[in-house]
Short mmCIF file of C-alpha atoms in Angstrom, two decimals:
data_model
loop_
_atom_site.label_atom_id
_atom_site.label_comp_id
_atom_site.label_asym_id
_atom_site.label_seq_id
_atom_site.Cartn_x
_atom_site.Cartn_y
_atom_site.Cartn_z
CA GLY A 1 263.86 144.87 187.55
CA GLN A 2 266.65 148.30 187.43
CA GLN A 3 266.77 150.86 185.44
CA PRO A 4 270.15 151.54 183.08
CA VAL A 5 273.07 153.45 184.74
CA SER A 6 272.89 157.11 183.68
CA PRO A 7 274.84 160.28 184.24
CA THR A 8 273.14 160.92 186.87
CA ASP A 9 273.46 157.81 188.81
CA ASN A 10 276.87 157.59 188.85
CA HIS A 11 277.16 158.61 192.37
CA PHE A 12 275.08 155.63 193.41
CA LEU A 13 276.53 153.35 191.18
CA THR A 14 279.65 154.12 192.39
CA LYS A 15 278.85 153.65 195.82
CA LYS A 16 277.50 149.83 195.12
CA LYS A 17 280.17 148.83 193.07
CA ASN A 18 282.54 149.66 195.90
CA ASP A 19 280.97 147.22 197.93
CA LEU A 20 282.27 144.89 196.25
CA PRO A 21 285.48 143.32 196.13
CA GLU A 22 287.45 144.29 192.45
CA HIS A 23 290.45 141.37 193.35
CA SER A 24 288.29 138.62 193.97
CA LEU A 25 285.39 136.73 191.20
CA ARG A 26 284.26 134.79 194.76
CA PRO A 27 280.35 135.68 195.58
CA PHE A 28 279.88 137.24 198.96
CA ARG A 29 277.85 135.15 201.05
CA MET A 30 276.67 135.48 204.39
CA SER A 31 275.52 132.23 205.22
CA SER A 32 273.34 132.41 207.82
CA MET A 33 272.03 135.99 207.35
CA PHE A 34 271.61 136.48 203.44
CA ALA A 35 273.39 135.25 200.37
CA LEU A 36 273.66 137.39 197.06
CA SER A 37 272.88 135.32 193.50
CA THR A 38 275.67 134.09 192.18
CA PRO A 39 275.38 134.84 188.33
CA ALA A 40 274.44 138.19 189.23
CA VAL A 41 277.81 139.21 191.53
CA ARG A 42 279.77 137.49 188.31
CA SER A 43 278.17 138.88 185.55
CA PHE A 44 278.42 142.48 187.18
CA LEU A 45 282.52 141.70 187.94
CA PHE A 46 282.99 140.60 184.48
CA GLN A 47 281.30 144.02 183.05
CA LYS A 48 283.25 146.17 185.36
CA ARG A 49 286.23 144.53 184.18
CA ARG A 50 285.64 144.64 180.53
CA ASN A 51 284.66 148.85 181.41
CA THR A 52 288.04 149.93 181.40
CA ARG A 53 286.72 153.64 180.98
CA GLY A 54 284.63 154.26 183.42
CA VAL A 55 281.30 153.15 185.10
CA SER A 56 278.63 154.96 183.18
CA SER A 57 277.84 152.69 180.50
CA VAL A 58 277.51 149.07 183.31
CA ALA A 59 274.04 148.52 184.17
CA LEU A 60 273.91 147.62 188.03
CA PRO A 61 272.62 143.94 188.05
CA ARG A 62 269.09 143.25 190.68
CA MET A 63 271.36 141.71 193.42
CA ARG A 64 268.66 139.60 194.81
CA VAL A 65 268.92 139.03 198.66
CA VAL A 66 267.68 135.30 199.80
CA ARG A 67 266.51 135.66 203.63
CA ARG A 68 267.41 132.86 205.60
CA SER A 69 264.17 131.70 208.27
CA LYS A 70 266.88 132.64 211.04
CA ALA A 71 269.45 135.17 211.47
CA VAL A 72 271.91 133.49 212.60
CA THR A 73 271.26 129.78 213.96
CA CYS A 74 273.11 128.02 216.72
CA SER A 75 272.54 124.76 217.71
CA LYS A 76 272.70 124.46 221.63
CA ASP A 77 273.79 120.58 221.00
CA PRO A 78 277.28 121.62 220.47
CA GLN A 79 277.56 117.68 219.32
CA ALA A 80 275.06 118.54 216.32
CA ARG A 81 276.99 120.81 215.02
CA GLY A 82 280.21 118.96 215.08
CA GLN A 83 281.92 120.00 218.51
CA GLN A 84 282.67 118.37 221.18
CA PRO A 85 281.25 119.25 224.73
CA VAL A 86 283.44 121.33 226.85
CA SER A 87 285.68 119.46 229.39
CA PRO A 88 288.63 120.02 231.46
CA THR A 89 290.40 118.28 228.72
CA ASN A 90 289.31 120.35 225.80
CA LEU A 91 289.16 123.86 226.97
CA SER A 92 291.80 125.46 224.47
CA THR A 93 289.94 123.37 221.54
CA THR A 94 286.83 125.16 222.82
CA SER A 95 287.76 128.38 222.92
CA VAL A 96 289.36 128.36 219.44
CA HIS A 97 286.36 126.93 217.46
CA ALA A 98 283.30 127.22 219.65
CA GLY A 99 280.13 129.07 218.31
CA GLU A 100 282.27 129.44 214.76
CA ARG A 101 282.03 125.95 212.98
CA GLY A 102 278.42 126.64 211.99
CA GLY A 103 276.15 129.37 212.06
CA ARG A 104 278.25 132.54 211.70
CA PRO A 105 278.28 134.89 209.13
CA SER A 106 280.92 134.14 206.29
CA VAL A 107 281.89 136.72 203.63
CA ALA A 108 284.18 135.29 200.92
CA ASP A 109 285.39 132.28 202.78
CA SER A 110 287.02 133.75 205.60
CA LEU A 111 288.37 131.76 208.28
CA THR A 112 287.45 134.33 211.02
CA THR A 113 284.12 135.65 211.91
CA PRO A 114 283.47 139.02 210.30
CA ILE A 115 282.81 142.03 211.95
CA VAL A 116 279.04 143.11 210.98
CA GLN A 117 278.66 147.02 211.44
CA THR A 118 275.64 147.59 210.79
CA ALA A 119 272.97 149.64 212.89
CA THR A 120 269.99 148.26 212.07
CA TYR A 121 268.39 145.19 209.84
CA HIS A 122 266.17 145.84 206.53
CA PHE A 123 263.35 143.54 205.68
CA GLU A 124 262.69 142.50 201.89
CA ASN A 125 258.56 143.84 202.32
CA THR A 126 255.96 144.25 204.57
CA GLU A 127 254.83 140.12 204.74
CA GLN A 128 258.04 139.20 205.76
CA LEU A 129 258.00 142.10 208.14
CA ILE A 130 254.79 140.82 209.34
CA ALA A 131 256.54 137.24 209.75
CA TYR A 132 258.78 138.55 212.13
CA GLN A 133 256.82 140.28 214.29
CA GLU A 134 254.43 137.37 214.52
CA GLY A 135 257.91 134.98 214.95
CA ARG A 136 257.95 132.86 211.50
CA PHE A 137 260.77 135.05 210.70
CA GLY A 138 264.07 135.40 212.09
CA SER A 139 266.11 139.02 212.29
CA TYR A 140 267.91 141.09 214.74
CA GLU A 141 265.25 143.81 213.66
CA TYR A 142 267.77 146.82 215.07
CA GLY A 143 270.99 146.71 216.30
CA ARG A 144 270.40 147.20 219.80
CA TYR A 145 268.48 143.77 219.94
CA GLY A 146 271.11 141.98 218.25
CA ASN A 147 274.28 141.29 215.92
CA PRO A 148 276.08 138.63 214.31
CA THR A 149 279.36 139.04 215.59
CA SER A 150 278.02 139.32 218.95
CA LYS A 151 275.97 136.32 218.67
CA VAL A 152 279.18 133.98 217.63
CA VAL A 153 280.74 135.98 221.13
CA GLU A 154 277.85 134.53 223.08
CA GLU A 155 277.77 131.22 221.74
CA LYS A 156 281.42 130.48 222.25
CA LEU A 157 281.30 131.89 226.14
CA ARG A 158 277.69 129.64 226.13
CA ILE A 159 279.48 126.54 225.27
CA LEU A 160 282.83 127.57 227.28
CA GLU A 161 280.19 128.00 230.48
CA ASN A 162 278.47 125.27 229.80
CA ALA A 163 275.34 127.50 230.13
CA GLU A 164 271.83 127.33 227.99
CA ASP A 165 272.25 130.91 227.24
CA CYS A 166 274.83 134.43 227.29
CA LEU A 167 274.10 137.98 226.73
CA VAL A 168 277.13 139.94 226.24
CA SER A 169 277.14 143.81 226.79
CA ALA A 170 278.88 147.03 226.88
CA SER A 171 280.89 146.18 229.96
CA GLY A 172 280.88 144.58 233.24
CA MET A 173 279.07 146.70 235.14
CA CYS A 174 276.58 146.91 232.45
CA ALA A 175 275.98 143.66 232.97
CA ALA A 176 275.76 143.18 236.88
CA THR A 177 273.74 146.33 236.77
CA THR A 178 271.28 145.32 234.07
CA MET A 179 271.04 141.59 235.61
CA LEU A 180 270.35 143.01 239.02
CA LEU A 181 267.76 145.26 237.74
CA ALA A 182 266.18 142.92 235.91
CA LEU A 183 265.91 140.15 238.78
CA VAL A 184 265.43 141.94 241.81
CA PRO A 185 261.98 143.39 242.07
CA PRO A 186 260.96 146.58 244.28
CA ASN A 187 261.30 146.08 247.67
CA GLY A 188 263.28 142.79 247.21
CA HIS A 189 266.44 141.93 249.17
CA ILE A 190 269.74 140.51 248.15
CA ILE A 191 272.86 139.34 249.54
CA THR A 192 276.02 140.30 248.32
CA THR A 193 279.40 139.89 250.24
CA THR A 194 281.89 142.18 252.15
CA ASP A 195 284.42 142.17 249.50
CA CYS A 196 283.56 143.35 246.15
CA TYR A 197 284.56 145.85 243.10
CA ARG A 198 283.43 149.26 244.36
CA ARG A 199 281.65 150.20 241.66
CA THR A 200 278.91 147.07 242.24
CA ARG A 201 279.13 147.99 245.55
CA GLN A 202 278.02 151.79 244.62
CA PHE A 203 275.26 150.47 242.60
CA ILE A 204 274.19 148.49 245.78
CA GLN A 205 274.07 150.98 248.55
CA THR A 206 273.24 154.13 246.62
CA VAL A 207 270.43 153.11 243.34
CA LEU A 208 268.85 149.58 244.37
CA PRO A 209 267.56 151.52 247.87
CA LYS A 210 265.92 154.05 245.74
CA MET A 211 263.56 151.35 244.65
CA GLY A 212 262.95 149.83 248.23
CA ILE A 213 265.54 147.27 248.00
CA SER A 214 267.82 146.20 250.97
CA THR A 215 270.91 144.01 251.16
CA THR A 216 272.45 142.01 253.46
CA VAL A 217 276.47 142.25 253.51
CA VAL A 218 278.38 139.26 255.04
CA ASP A 219 281.85 138.12 255.20
CA PRO A 220 282.51 135.33 251.95
CA SER A 221 282.92 132.89 254.92
CA ASP A 222 279.89 133.85 256.77
CA THR A 223 277.47 130.72 256.09
CA PRO A 224 275.75 130.91 259.36
CA GLY A 225 275.11 134.71 258.31
CA ILE A 226 273.92 133.72 254.67
CA GLN A 227 271.51 131.43 256.13
CA LYS A 228 270.33 133.50 258.86
CA ALA A 229 269.20 136.34 256.38
CA LEU A 230 267.67 133.39 253.92
CA ASP A 231 265.57 132.93 256.74
CA GLU A 232 264.69 136.29 257.80
CA HIS A 233 263.95 137.83 253.95
CA GLU A 234 262.43 137.02 251.13
CA VAL A 235 265.93 137.05 249.25
CA SER A 236 265.64 137.08 245.35
CA LEU A 237 269.21 137.17 244.87
CA PHE A 238 272.63 135.95 245.69
CA PHE A 239 275.56 138.19 244.28
CA SER A 240 279.21 137.59 245.14
CA GLU A 241 282.49 137.54 242.95
CA SER A 242 284.47 134.43 243.61
CA PRO A 243 287.30 135.02 243.54
CA THR A 244 286.52 138.37 245.39
CA ASN A 245 288.44 141.93 244.96
CA PRO A 246 290.48 142.48 245.79
CA TYR A 247 291.33 139.89 248.41
CA LEU A 248 290.62 137.07 246.37
CA ARG A 249 288.51 135.29 249.19
CA CYS A 250 286.47 132.25 247.61
CA ILE A 251 282.27 131.24 248.16
CA ASP A 252 281.52 127.77 248.69
CA ILE A 253 279.13 128.07 245.27
CA GLU A 254 278.05 124.32 245.56
CA LEU A 255 277.07 125.21 249.06
CA ILE A 256 275.81 128.37 248.68
CA SER A 257 273.78 127.44 245.46
CA LYS A 258 272.20 124.49 247.98
CA MET A 259 270.95 126.56 250.56
CA CYS A 260 269.71 129.68 248.10
CA HIS A 261 267.86 127.08 246.37
CA GLU A 262 266.04 125.79 248.94
CA LYS A 263 264.81 129.31 249.62
CA GLY A 264 263.95 129.81 245.95
CA THR A 265 266.33 132.34 245.69
CA VAL A 266 268.71 132.64 242.46
CA VAL A 267 272.51 132.78 242.72
CA CYS A 268 274.68 134.96 240.54
CA ILE A 269 278.75 134.61 240.43
CA ASP A 270 281.04 136.90 239.10
CA GLY A 271 283.60 134.96 237.74
CA THR A 272 285.55 137.48 236.35
CA PHE A 273 288.75 136.64 238.43
CA ALA A 274 288.39 132.78 237.68
CA THR A 275 287.75 132.89 233.57
CA PRO A 276 285.86 129.75 232.52
CA ILE A 277 288.77 127.92 232.40
CA ASN A 278 289.58 127.94 236.10
CA GLN A 279 285.93 127.45 237.60
CA ARG A 280 282.82 126.92 235.93
CA ALA A 281 279.99 128.35 238.69
CA ILE A 282 277.26 127.02 236.63
CA ALA A 283 278.58 123.32 236.96
CA LEU A 284 278.74 124.11 240.71
CA GLY A 285 275.15 124.99 240.95
CA ALA A 286 275.20 128.73 240.47
CA ASP A 287 272.12 129.76 238.21
CA LEU A 288 273.92 132.47 236.56
CA VAL A 289 278.01 133.57 235.94
CA LEU A 290 278.97 137.24 235.31
CA HIS A 291 281.94 138.52 233.44
CA SER A 292 284.06 141.75 232.88
CA ALA A 293 285.07 140.63 229.30
CA THR A 294 287.55 143.33 229.29
CA LYS A 295 289.42 141.17 231.64
CA TYR A 296 290.65 137.61 230.68
CA LEU A 297 288.15 136.94 228.45
CA ALA A 298 289.44 139.48 225.76
CA GLY A 299 292.75 139.45 227.35
CA HIS A 300 294.48 142.63 225.75
CA ASN A 301 293.36 145.62 227.58
CA ASP A 302 291.80 147.11 224.31
CA VAL A 303 288.23 146.65 224.69
CA LEU A 304 285.48 147.26 227.33
CA ALA A 305 282.53 144.43 227.50
CA GLY A 306 280.85 142.18 229.95
CA ALA A 307 278.83 138.63 229.58
CA LEU A 308 276.23 136.82 231.69
CA CYS A 309 275.42 133.49 231.14
CA GLY A 310 273.05 130.87 232.63
CA SER A 311 270.06 129.80 232.43
CA LYS A 312 267.66 130.65 229.42
CA GLU A 313 265.04 131.43 231.36
CA LEU A 314 266.58 134.22 233.50
CA VAL A 315 268.95 135.25 230.81
CA GLU A 316 265.93 136.19 228.96
CA GLN A 317 264.85 138.30 231.57
CA VAL A 318 267.88 140.21 231.54
CA ARG A 319 267.79 140.36 227.90
CA THR A 320 264.54 142.12 227.89
CA MET A 321 265.85 144.90 230.40
CA HIS A 322 269.03 144.98 228.15
CA HIS A 323 267.08 146.17 225.38
CA VAL A 324 265.28 148.69 227.17
CA LEU A 325 268.58 150.18 229.00
CA GLY A 326 270.45 149.73 225.44
CA GLY A 327 273.95 148.71 227.11
CA VAL A 328 274.81 147.59 223.84
CA VAL A 329 278.44 146.11 222.66
CA ASP A 330 279.37 147.19 219.48
CA SER A 331 280.23 144.67 216.74
CA HIS A 332 283.87 145.70 216.50
CA ALA A 333 284.64 145.12 220.12
CA SER A 334 282.88 141.82 219.91
CA TYR A 335 285.36 141.02 217.60
CA LEU A 336 288.20 141.80 219.89
CA VAL A 337 286.28 139.75 222.61
CA LEU A 338 285.79 136.80 219.96
CA ARG A 339 289.93 137.13 218.80
CA GLY A 340 290.72 136.72 222.85
CA LEU A 341 288.66 134.23 223.90
CA LYS A 342 290.62 131.70 221.15
CA THR A 343 293.86 132.18 223.47
CA LEU A 344 292.61 132.43 226.85
CA SER A 345 293.21 129.12 227.81
CA ILE A 346 297.12 129.83 226.90
CA ARG A 347 297.09 132.70 228.33
CA VAL A 348 295.30 131.85 231.70
CA ALA A 349 297.36 128.96 231.71
CA ARG A 350 300.52 131.34 231.93
CA GLN A 351 299.10 133.65 234.23
CA ASN A 352 298.10 130.77 236.71
CA GLU A 353 301.65 129.81 236.67
CA ASN A 354 303.09 133.49 237.22
CA GLY A 355 300.78 133.87 239.60
CA LEU A 356 301.75 130.90 242.11
CA LYS A 357 305.05 131.38 241.66
CA LEU A 358 305.22 135.43 242.36
CA ALA A 359 303.02 134.51 245.14
CA ARG A 360 305.00 131.81 246.65
CA CYS A 361 308.22 134.59 246.51
CA LEU A 362 306.57 137.38 247.91
CA GLU A 363 305.07 134.96 250.81
CA ALA A 364 308.84 134.10 251.72
CA HIS A 365 310.13 137.56 251.63
CA PRO A 366 310.94 140.06 254.73
CA LYS A 367 309.52 142.92 253.29
CA ILE A 368 305.92 141.34 252.83
CA GLU A 369 303.40 141.44 255.49
CA ARG A 370 301.22 138.83 254.13
CA VAL A 371 299.75 137.54 250.58
CA HIS A 372 296.09 137.22 249.24
CA TYR A 373 296.26 134.36 246.48
CA PRO A 374 294.04 131.51 246.42
CA GLY A 375 296.59 129.22 245.67
CA LEU A 376 298.43 129.57 249.16
CA GLU A 377 297.82 126.81 251.78
CA SER A 378 297.62 130.68 254.15
CA HIS A 379 294.70 131.62 251.90
CA PRO A 380 291.62 131.23 254.43
CA GLU A 381 289.54 129.64 251.74
CA HIS A 382 292.53 127.50 250.22
CA ALA A 383 290.43 124.31 250.58
CA ILE A 384 287.44 125.82 248.72
CA ALA A 385 289.38 127.21 246.40
CA MET A 386 291.37 123.77 245.52
CA LYS A 387 287.93 121.85 245.46
CA GLN A 388 286.18 124.22 242.96
CA MET A 389 289.03 125.72 240.84
CA THR A 390 291.61 124.35 238.70
CA GLY A 391 294.09 127.24 238.19
CA PHE A 392 293.93 130.43 241.15
CA GLY A 393 294.58 133.30 238.07
CA GLY A 394 297.29 135.69 237.48
CA VAL A 395 296.17 138.24 240.03
CA LEU A 396 297.29 138.57 243.97
CA SER A 397 297.53 141.20 246.84
CA PHE A 398 300.04 141.76 249.40
CA GLU A 399 300.59 143.94 251.68
CA VAL A 400 303.89 145.80 251.78
CA LYS A 401 305.56 146.15 255.32
CA ALA A 402 305.47 149.97 254.74
CA ASP A 403 303.29 153.13 254.99
CA LEU A 404 301.07 154.77 252.56
CA MET A 405 303.84 156.87 250.46
CA THR A 406 307.08 154.10 250.95
CA THR A 407 304.33 151.46 249.51
CA ALA A 408 304.00 153.76 246.54
CA LYS A 409 307.76 154.31 246.41
CA PHE A 410 307.66 150.23 245.84
CA ILE A 411 305.25 150.37 243.25
CA ASP A 412 307.30 153.20 241.04
CA SER A 413 309.98 151.29 241.10
CA CYS A 414 308.69 148.50 239.22
CA LYS A 415 310.04 149.15 235.73
CA LEU A 416 307.84 145.80 234.19
CA PRO A 417 304.55 146.30 235.12
CA TYR A 418 302.31 149.52 234.49
CA ILE A 419 300.13 151.46 236.98
CA ALA A 420 296.80 151.05 236.20
CA PRO A 421 293.63 149.60 237.14
CA SER A 422 292.30 146.71 234.96
CA LEU A 423 293.83 142.74 235.21
CA GLY A 424 293.76 140.03 232.68
CA GLY A 425 295.79 141.07 230.03
CA VAL A 426 299.05 140.51 228.46
CA GLU A 427 300.69 142.99 230.01
CA THR A 428 301.59 142.64 233.89
CA LEU A 429 299.83 145.65 236.12
CA ILE A 430 299.92 147.11 239.09
CA GLU A 431 297.98 149.07 241.72
CA GLN A 432 297.77 150.59 245.35
CA PRO A 433 294.08 150.09 246.01
CA THR A 434 293.74 153.07 248.30
CA ILE A 435 295.38 155.62 245.31
CA VAL A 436 293.21 154.36 242.48
CA SER A 437 290.18 153.07 243.88
CA TYR A 438 289.23 154.70 247.49
CA TRP A 439 291.12 158.19 247.42
CA ASP A 440 288.32 159.94 247.36
CA GLN A 441 287.04 158.22 250.78
CA THR A 442 288.42 159.26 254.25
CA PRO A 443 290.75 157.00 255.91
CA GLU A 444 287.92 155.45 257.92
CA TYR A 445 285.79 154.56 255.68
CA ARG A 446 288.38 152.77 253.59
CA ALA A 447 289.22 151.15 256.90
CA SER A 448 285.95 149.82 257.39
CA LEU A 449 286.18 148.06 254.06
CA GLY A 450 289.40 146.65 254.63
CA ILE A 451 291.88 148.82 252.25
CA LYS A 452 295.10 149.29 253.81
CA ASP A 453 297.10 151.91 252.77
CA ASN A 454 299.80 149.14 252.31
CA LEU A 455 297.76 146.79 249.77
CA VAL A 456 298.93 146.50 246.25
CA ARG A 457 297.22 144.34 243.47
CA PHE A 458 299.44 143.29 241.21
CA ALA A 459 297.85 141.19 237.93
CA CYS A 460 300.51 139.48 236.25
CA GLY A 461 300.39 139.36 232.50
CA VAL A 462 301.78 136.20 229.91
CA GLU A 463 305.59 137.69 230.34
CA ASP A 464 308.53 135.22 231.15
CA TYR A 465 308.39 134.51 235.08
CA ASP A 466 312.13 135.39 235.68
CA ASP A 467 311.13 139.13 234.31
CA ILE A 468 308.52 139.21 236.67
CA GLU A 469 310.08 138.25 239.91
CA ALA A 470 313.45 140.19 239.36
CA ASP A 471 311.71 143.72 238.75
CA VAL A 472 309.77 142.88 241.96
CA LEU A 473 312.82 141.78 243.78
CA GLN A 474 314.34 145.39 242.74
CA ALA A 475 311.93 147.15 243.71
CA LEU A 476 311.22 145.80 246.89
CA ASP A 477 315.25 146.40 247.31
CA GLN A 478 314.49 150.26 246.99
CA ILE A 479 312.20 150.77 250.47
#
C-alpha cells in the first residue's frame, strides 16, 4: 500500500533504510513486542544490495508490524519459563539469567537484553487503542508507564527478592518518597528508626508533616518503643533500613513484622546495605523491600536507580503514584542496572569478605576507638544479623581516636579509596559523614543524631584485600 520512491522521498527512505543493519540478513525481531515481516525485510535488503548506485529507485516495502496480545509478558512462575526458584545455593545463576530467558525483547538474536530507547508506543489503529483502553491488548502506551528494558530489571529483582511484583524508578530516594506518598494517608502515622539516610529523614521530618503525617522515631533495638507506638497510634507504615546508615544497626525483621501485622501496619525494609544476596526481607515477613539500585545492585558507580519489591497490591498502589509523579528510570540506566545484576552475587561475596576482614583488623588497631559492623561479635545486633543475614556486606564504619581534622588527615592519607558519598560499587570509597553529609548542620544537631566528628564510613570494593588493608594501615601511620 506504499507508493514507489520519488526524488522527493529520498530523505524519508534514507531514514528508513538506515534503521536496518546493512551487514545482516537476519530479520529484526522483538519477540514479545512486535515482529517485522521476514520476507519484506529480506526483499528490502536484497534490493538494497543490488542497487549500488543509490537508493532513489528502491521501493520501500510495507513492513507489517504484528502486535502480540501482551507488551512484555513475564510469567510469575519461574519454573514455567525454564527457571529454577531462588534458593541460597543458586543466587549467582539467578542473578545472571532470571527475567531474561523468556519474555524479554530480542533484536536480531541478540544475547543481551536490548535498550528500548523510546518515549512512546504506537497503536496500529483505533480498534487496537480501544482494546488497550479496555484491557484486551497489552501496551505501555507512554514511556512514563513502562519500558521493556526496565521490565526485565523488575522481573530479575522480583525473582531475587521472592516478591510478587517490582517497580524500578529513577533513584533510591524516588522509590522511598513515592512509596511514602502512596501508602501513608493524610494525617497518618509512621514509625521509623533513629539511624537512617539523611535525605530520608529530611523528607519524613519536613515534607510529610505538611500532609498532617506524624512520626515516631525509635532506636532500632527499642522493641517496647515500637509496640508502644503501635498501641497508641493507627500506624500506616513501619519503615527502616536494615542494616542502617551509617552505624549498620539491624532490626529483627521477623519480630517487627509480626508485631506490625497484628495491628494492620505495613512493613517496608530498605535493604540497600544488605542486597538480596545477604538478606531477603520478604521471606522474613516484610511486605516491601526497597533498594537504592545505584549502590550494590548496579555496582559500578555509573548509574542512578531505585527499586521497590513486594506484594502485588502494595507495589501497584506505589506504581499508580509513580505514574503521576514521573520519577522514571530511563532505558539506558535500566540496562546498566541489568548489566550490574549479572555479577551481583560474585561482587557481594568479595565485598563481604573484604568488609569482615577489614572490620576485624581495625577492631584490633590501637588507633581505632570502635568499629561498627554487624559481622563482629561486638556489634549490638550481631545475633540478629547472624539469624537473618548470610553475609554482612562491604560497608563498615569506625571511629578514629582523633579529632575532626586529624580524622580528615587519615582519610586524605588513604591512596586506594576515592573520597566519595556512595557504596556498593567495584571501587572502594571512603567518607567522613560529618563533612560529606552534615557539614551544614551545627555540632549540637550532629551530636543529637549520633554523627561524631571522628566517624569514618568505609565501603569496600572488589579490590584485593591485602591492598585495601595495607593502604588503610599506612594511612593510620600518618596520624
